PDB file of C-alpha atoms in Angstrom:
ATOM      1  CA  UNK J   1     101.939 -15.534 -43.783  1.00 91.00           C
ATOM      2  CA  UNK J   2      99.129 -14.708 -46.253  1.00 97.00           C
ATOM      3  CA  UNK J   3      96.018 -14.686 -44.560  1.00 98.00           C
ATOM      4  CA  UNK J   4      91.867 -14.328 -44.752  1.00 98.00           C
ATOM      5  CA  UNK J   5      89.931 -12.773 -42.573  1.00 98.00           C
ATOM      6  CA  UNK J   6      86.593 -11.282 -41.732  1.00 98.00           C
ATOM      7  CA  UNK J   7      85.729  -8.199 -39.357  1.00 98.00           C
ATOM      8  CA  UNK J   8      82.282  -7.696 -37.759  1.00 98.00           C
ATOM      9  CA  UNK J   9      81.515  -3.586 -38.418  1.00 98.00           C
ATOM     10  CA  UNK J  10      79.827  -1.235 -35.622  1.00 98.00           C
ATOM     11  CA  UNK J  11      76.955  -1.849 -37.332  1.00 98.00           C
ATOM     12  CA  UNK J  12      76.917  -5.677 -37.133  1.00 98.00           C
ATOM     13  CA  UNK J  13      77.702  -6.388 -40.792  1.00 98.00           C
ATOM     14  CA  UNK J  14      81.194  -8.100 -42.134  1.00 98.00           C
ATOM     15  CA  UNK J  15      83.899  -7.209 -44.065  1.00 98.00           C
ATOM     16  CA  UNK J  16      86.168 -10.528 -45.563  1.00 98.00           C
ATOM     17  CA  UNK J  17      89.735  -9.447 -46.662  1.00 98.00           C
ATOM     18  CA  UNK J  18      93.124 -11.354 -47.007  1.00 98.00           C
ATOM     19  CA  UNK J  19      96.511  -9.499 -46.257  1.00 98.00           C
ATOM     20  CA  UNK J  20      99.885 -10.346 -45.045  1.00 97.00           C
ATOM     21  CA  UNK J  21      99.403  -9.424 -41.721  1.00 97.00           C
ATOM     22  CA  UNK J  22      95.904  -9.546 -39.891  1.00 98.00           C
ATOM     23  CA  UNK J  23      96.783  -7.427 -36.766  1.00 98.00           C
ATOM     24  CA  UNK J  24      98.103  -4.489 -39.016  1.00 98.00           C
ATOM     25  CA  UNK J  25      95.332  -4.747 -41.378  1.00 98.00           C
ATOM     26  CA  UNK J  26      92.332  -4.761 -38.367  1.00 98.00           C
ATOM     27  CA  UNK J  27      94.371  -1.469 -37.225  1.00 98.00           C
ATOM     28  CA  UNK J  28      94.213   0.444 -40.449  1.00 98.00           C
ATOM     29  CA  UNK J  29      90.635  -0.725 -40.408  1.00 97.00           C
ATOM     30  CA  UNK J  30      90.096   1.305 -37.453  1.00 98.00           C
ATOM     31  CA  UNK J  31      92.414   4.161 -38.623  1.00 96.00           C
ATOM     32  CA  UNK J  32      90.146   7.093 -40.050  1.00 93.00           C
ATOM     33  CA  UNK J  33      92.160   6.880 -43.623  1.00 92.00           C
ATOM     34  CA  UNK J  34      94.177   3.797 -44.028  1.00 92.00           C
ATOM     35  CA  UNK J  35      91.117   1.347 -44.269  1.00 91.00           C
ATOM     36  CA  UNK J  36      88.255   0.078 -47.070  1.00 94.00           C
ATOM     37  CA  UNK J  37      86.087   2.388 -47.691  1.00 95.00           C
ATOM     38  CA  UNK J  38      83.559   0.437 -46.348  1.00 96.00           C
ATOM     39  CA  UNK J  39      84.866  -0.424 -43.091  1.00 97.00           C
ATOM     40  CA  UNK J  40      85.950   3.594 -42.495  1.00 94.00           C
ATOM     41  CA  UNK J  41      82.003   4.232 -41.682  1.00 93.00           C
ATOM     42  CA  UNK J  42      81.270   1.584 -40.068  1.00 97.00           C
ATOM     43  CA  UNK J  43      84.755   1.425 -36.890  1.00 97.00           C
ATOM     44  CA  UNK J  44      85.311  -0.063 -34.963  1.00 98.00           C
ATOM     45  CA  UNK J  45      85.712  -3.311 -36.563  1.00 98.00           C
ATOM     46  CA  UNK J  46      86.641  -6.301 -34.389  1.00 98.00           C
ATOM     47  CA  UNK J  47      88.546  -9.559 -36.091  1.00 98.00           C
ATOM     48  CA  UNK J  48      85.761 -12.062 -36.615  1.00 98.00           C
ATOM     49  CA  UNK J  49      87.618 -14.990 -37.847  1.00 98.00           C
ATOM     50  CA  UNK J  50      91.242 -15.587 -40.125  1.00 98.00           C
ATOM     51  CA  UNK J  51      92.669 -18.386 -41.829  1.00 98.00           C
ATOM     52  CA  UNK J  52      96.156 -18.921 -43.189  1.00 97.00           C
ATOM     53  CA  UNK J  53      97.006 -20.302 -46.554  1.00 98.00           C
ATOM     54  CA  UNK J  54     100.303 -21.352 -48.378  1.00 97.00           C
ATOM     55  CA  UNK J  55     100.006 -18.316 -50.822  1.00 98.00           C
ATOM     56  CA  UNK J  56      98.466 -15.025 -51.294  1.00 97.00           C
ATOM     57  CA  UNK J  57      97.040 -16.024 -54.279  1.00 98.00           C
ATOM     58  CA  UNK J  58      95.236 -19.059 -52.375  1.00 98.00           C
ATOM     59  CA  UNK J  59      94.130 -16.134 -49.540  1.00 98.00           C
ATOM     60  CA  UNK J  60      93.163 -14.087 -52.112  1.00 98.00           C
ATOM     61  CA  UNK J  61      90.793 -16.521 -54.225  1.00 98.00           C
ATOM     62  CA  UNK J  62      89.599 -17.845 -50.919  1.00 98.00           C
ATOM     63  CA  UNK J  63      88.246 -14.416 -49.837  1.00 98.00           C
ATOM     64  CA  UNK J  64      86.116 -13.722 -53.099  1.00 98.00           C
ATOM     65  CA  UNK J  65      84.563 -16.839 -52.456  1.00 97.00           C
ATOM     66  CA  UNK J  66      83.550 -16.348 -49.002  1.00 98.00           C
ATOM     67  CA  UNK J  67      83.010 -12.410 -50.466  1.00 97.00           C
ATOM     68  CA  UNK J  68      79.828 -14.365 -52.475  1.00 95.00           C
ATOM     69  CA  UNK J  69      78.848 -15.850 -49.369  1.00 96.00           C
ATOM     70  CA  UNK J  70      75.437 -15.195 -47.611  1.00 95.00           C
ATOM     71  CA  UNK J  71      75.479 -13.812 -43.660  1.00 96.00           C
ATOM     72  CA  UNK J  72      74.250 -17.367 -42.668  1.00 96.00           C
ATOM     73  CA  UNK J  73      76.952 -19.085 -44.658  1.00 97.00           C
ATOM     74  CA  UNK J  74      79.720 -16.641 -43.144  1.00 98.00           C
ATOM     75  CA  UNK J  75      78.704 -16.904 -39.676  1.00 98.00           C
ATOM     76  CA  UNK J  76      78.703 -20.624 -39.223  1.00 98.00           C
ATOM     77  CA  UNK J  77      82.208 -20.063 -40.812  1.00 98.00           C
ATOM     78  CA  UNK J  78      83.159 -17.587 -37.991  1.00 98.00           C
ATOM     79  CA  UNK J  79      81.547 -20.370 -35.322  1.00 98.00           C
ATOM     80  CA  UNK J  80      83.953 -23.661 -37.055  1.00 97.00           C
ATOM     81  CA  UNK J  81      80.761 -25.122 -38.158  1.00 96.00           C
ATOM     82  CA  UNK J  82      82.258 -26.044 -41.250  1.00 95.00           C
ATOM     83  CA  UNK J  83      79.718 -29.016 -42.038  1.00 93.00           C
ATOM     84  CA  UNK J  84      77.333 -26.899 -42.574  1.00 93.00           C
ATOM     85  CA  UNK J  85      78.341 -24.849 -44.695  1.00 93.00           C
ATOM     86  CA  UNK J  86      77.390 -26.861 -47.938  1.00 90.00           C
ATOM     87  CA  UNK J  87      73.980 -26.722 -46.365  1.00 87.00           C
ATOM     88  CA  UNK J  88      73.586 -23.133 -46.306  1.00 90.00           C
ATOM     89  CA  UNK J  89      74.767 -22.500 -50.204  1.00 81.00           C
ATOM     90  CA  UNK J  90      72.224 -19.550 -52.075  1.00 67.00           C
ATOM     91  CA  UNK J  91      72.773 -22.236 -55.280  1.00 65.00           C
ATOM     92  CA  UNK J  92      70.397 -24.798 -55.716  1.00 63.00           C
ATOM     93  CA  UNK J  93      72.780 -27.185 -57.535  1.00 64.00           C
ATOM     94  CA  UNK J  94      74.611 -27.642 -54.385  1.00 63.00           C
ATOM     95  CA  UNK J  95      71.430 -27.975 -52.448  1.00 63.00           C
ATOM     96  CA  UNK J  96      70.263 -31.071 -54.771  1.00 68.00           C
ATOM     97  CA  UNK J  97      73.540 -32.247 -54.745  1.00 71.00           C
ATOM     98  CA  UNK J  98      73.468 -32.072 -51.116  1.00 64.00           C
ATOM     99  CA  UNK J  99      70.250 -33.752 -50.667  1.00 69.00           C
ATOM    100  CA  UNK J 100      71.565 -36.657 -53.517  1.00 76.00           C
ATOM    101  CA  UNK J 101      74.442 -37.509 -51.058  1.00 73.00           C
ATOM    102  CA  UNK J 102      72.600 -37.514 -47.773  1.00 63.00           C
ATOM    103  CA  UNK J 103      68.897 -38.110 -48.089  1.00 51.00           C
ATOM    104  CA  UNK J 104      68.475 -34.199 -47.211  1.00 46.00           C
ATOM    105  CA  UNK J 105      65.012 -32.050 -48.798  1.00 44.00           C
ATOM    106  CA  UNK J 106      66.519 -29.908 -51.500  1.00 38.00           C
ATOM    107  CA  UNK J 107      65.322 -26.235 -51.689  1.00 39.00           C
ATOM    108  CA  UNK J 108      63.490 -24.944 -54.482  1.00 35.00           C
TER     109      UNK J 108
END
């Protein structure tokens, strides 16, 4: 099953991947040569949060999105709190969208 996933880093920042198999992948994470780059100086990594999807082209596109994210938008992610999430977009469009719909203060 194709899947997305985040890791939270030693250092307390996140890495968002997708891969057919999340237990493998967290593993080469940890492995001293098999992992990103990034997450190779920064082990261990723990699995933060992972969704399945139908495809791995739907996995895929899903985890440049969340890639664009900010680390308030990812971590109510990680927590379910997927209400929110609109809430916590960098764009501003969304924001006055947002605050169209449901009487919410857009950010400048």
């Amino acid at each position: 099953m194709p899947y997305t996933y985040i890791v939270r880093c030693a250092d307390d920042s996140y890495y968002v991947g997708s891969t057919w198999d999340v237990d493998a992948r967290v593993w080469q994470h940890n492995s001293p040569d098999l992992g990103a780059a990034y997450t190779r100086h920064r082990q261990p990594v723990v699995l933060a949060w992972c969704c399945w999807f139908d495809s791995i082209e739907q996995a895929f596109a899903y985890e440049k999105r969340v890639q664009g994210w900010n680390r308030r938008k990812r971590e109510a992610l990680i927590r379910g709190e997927f209400d929110a999430l609109p809430d916590l977009s960098r764009r501003s469009a969304v924001q006055r969208r947002r605050a169209e719909e449901g009487g919410f203060e857009a950010q400048a």
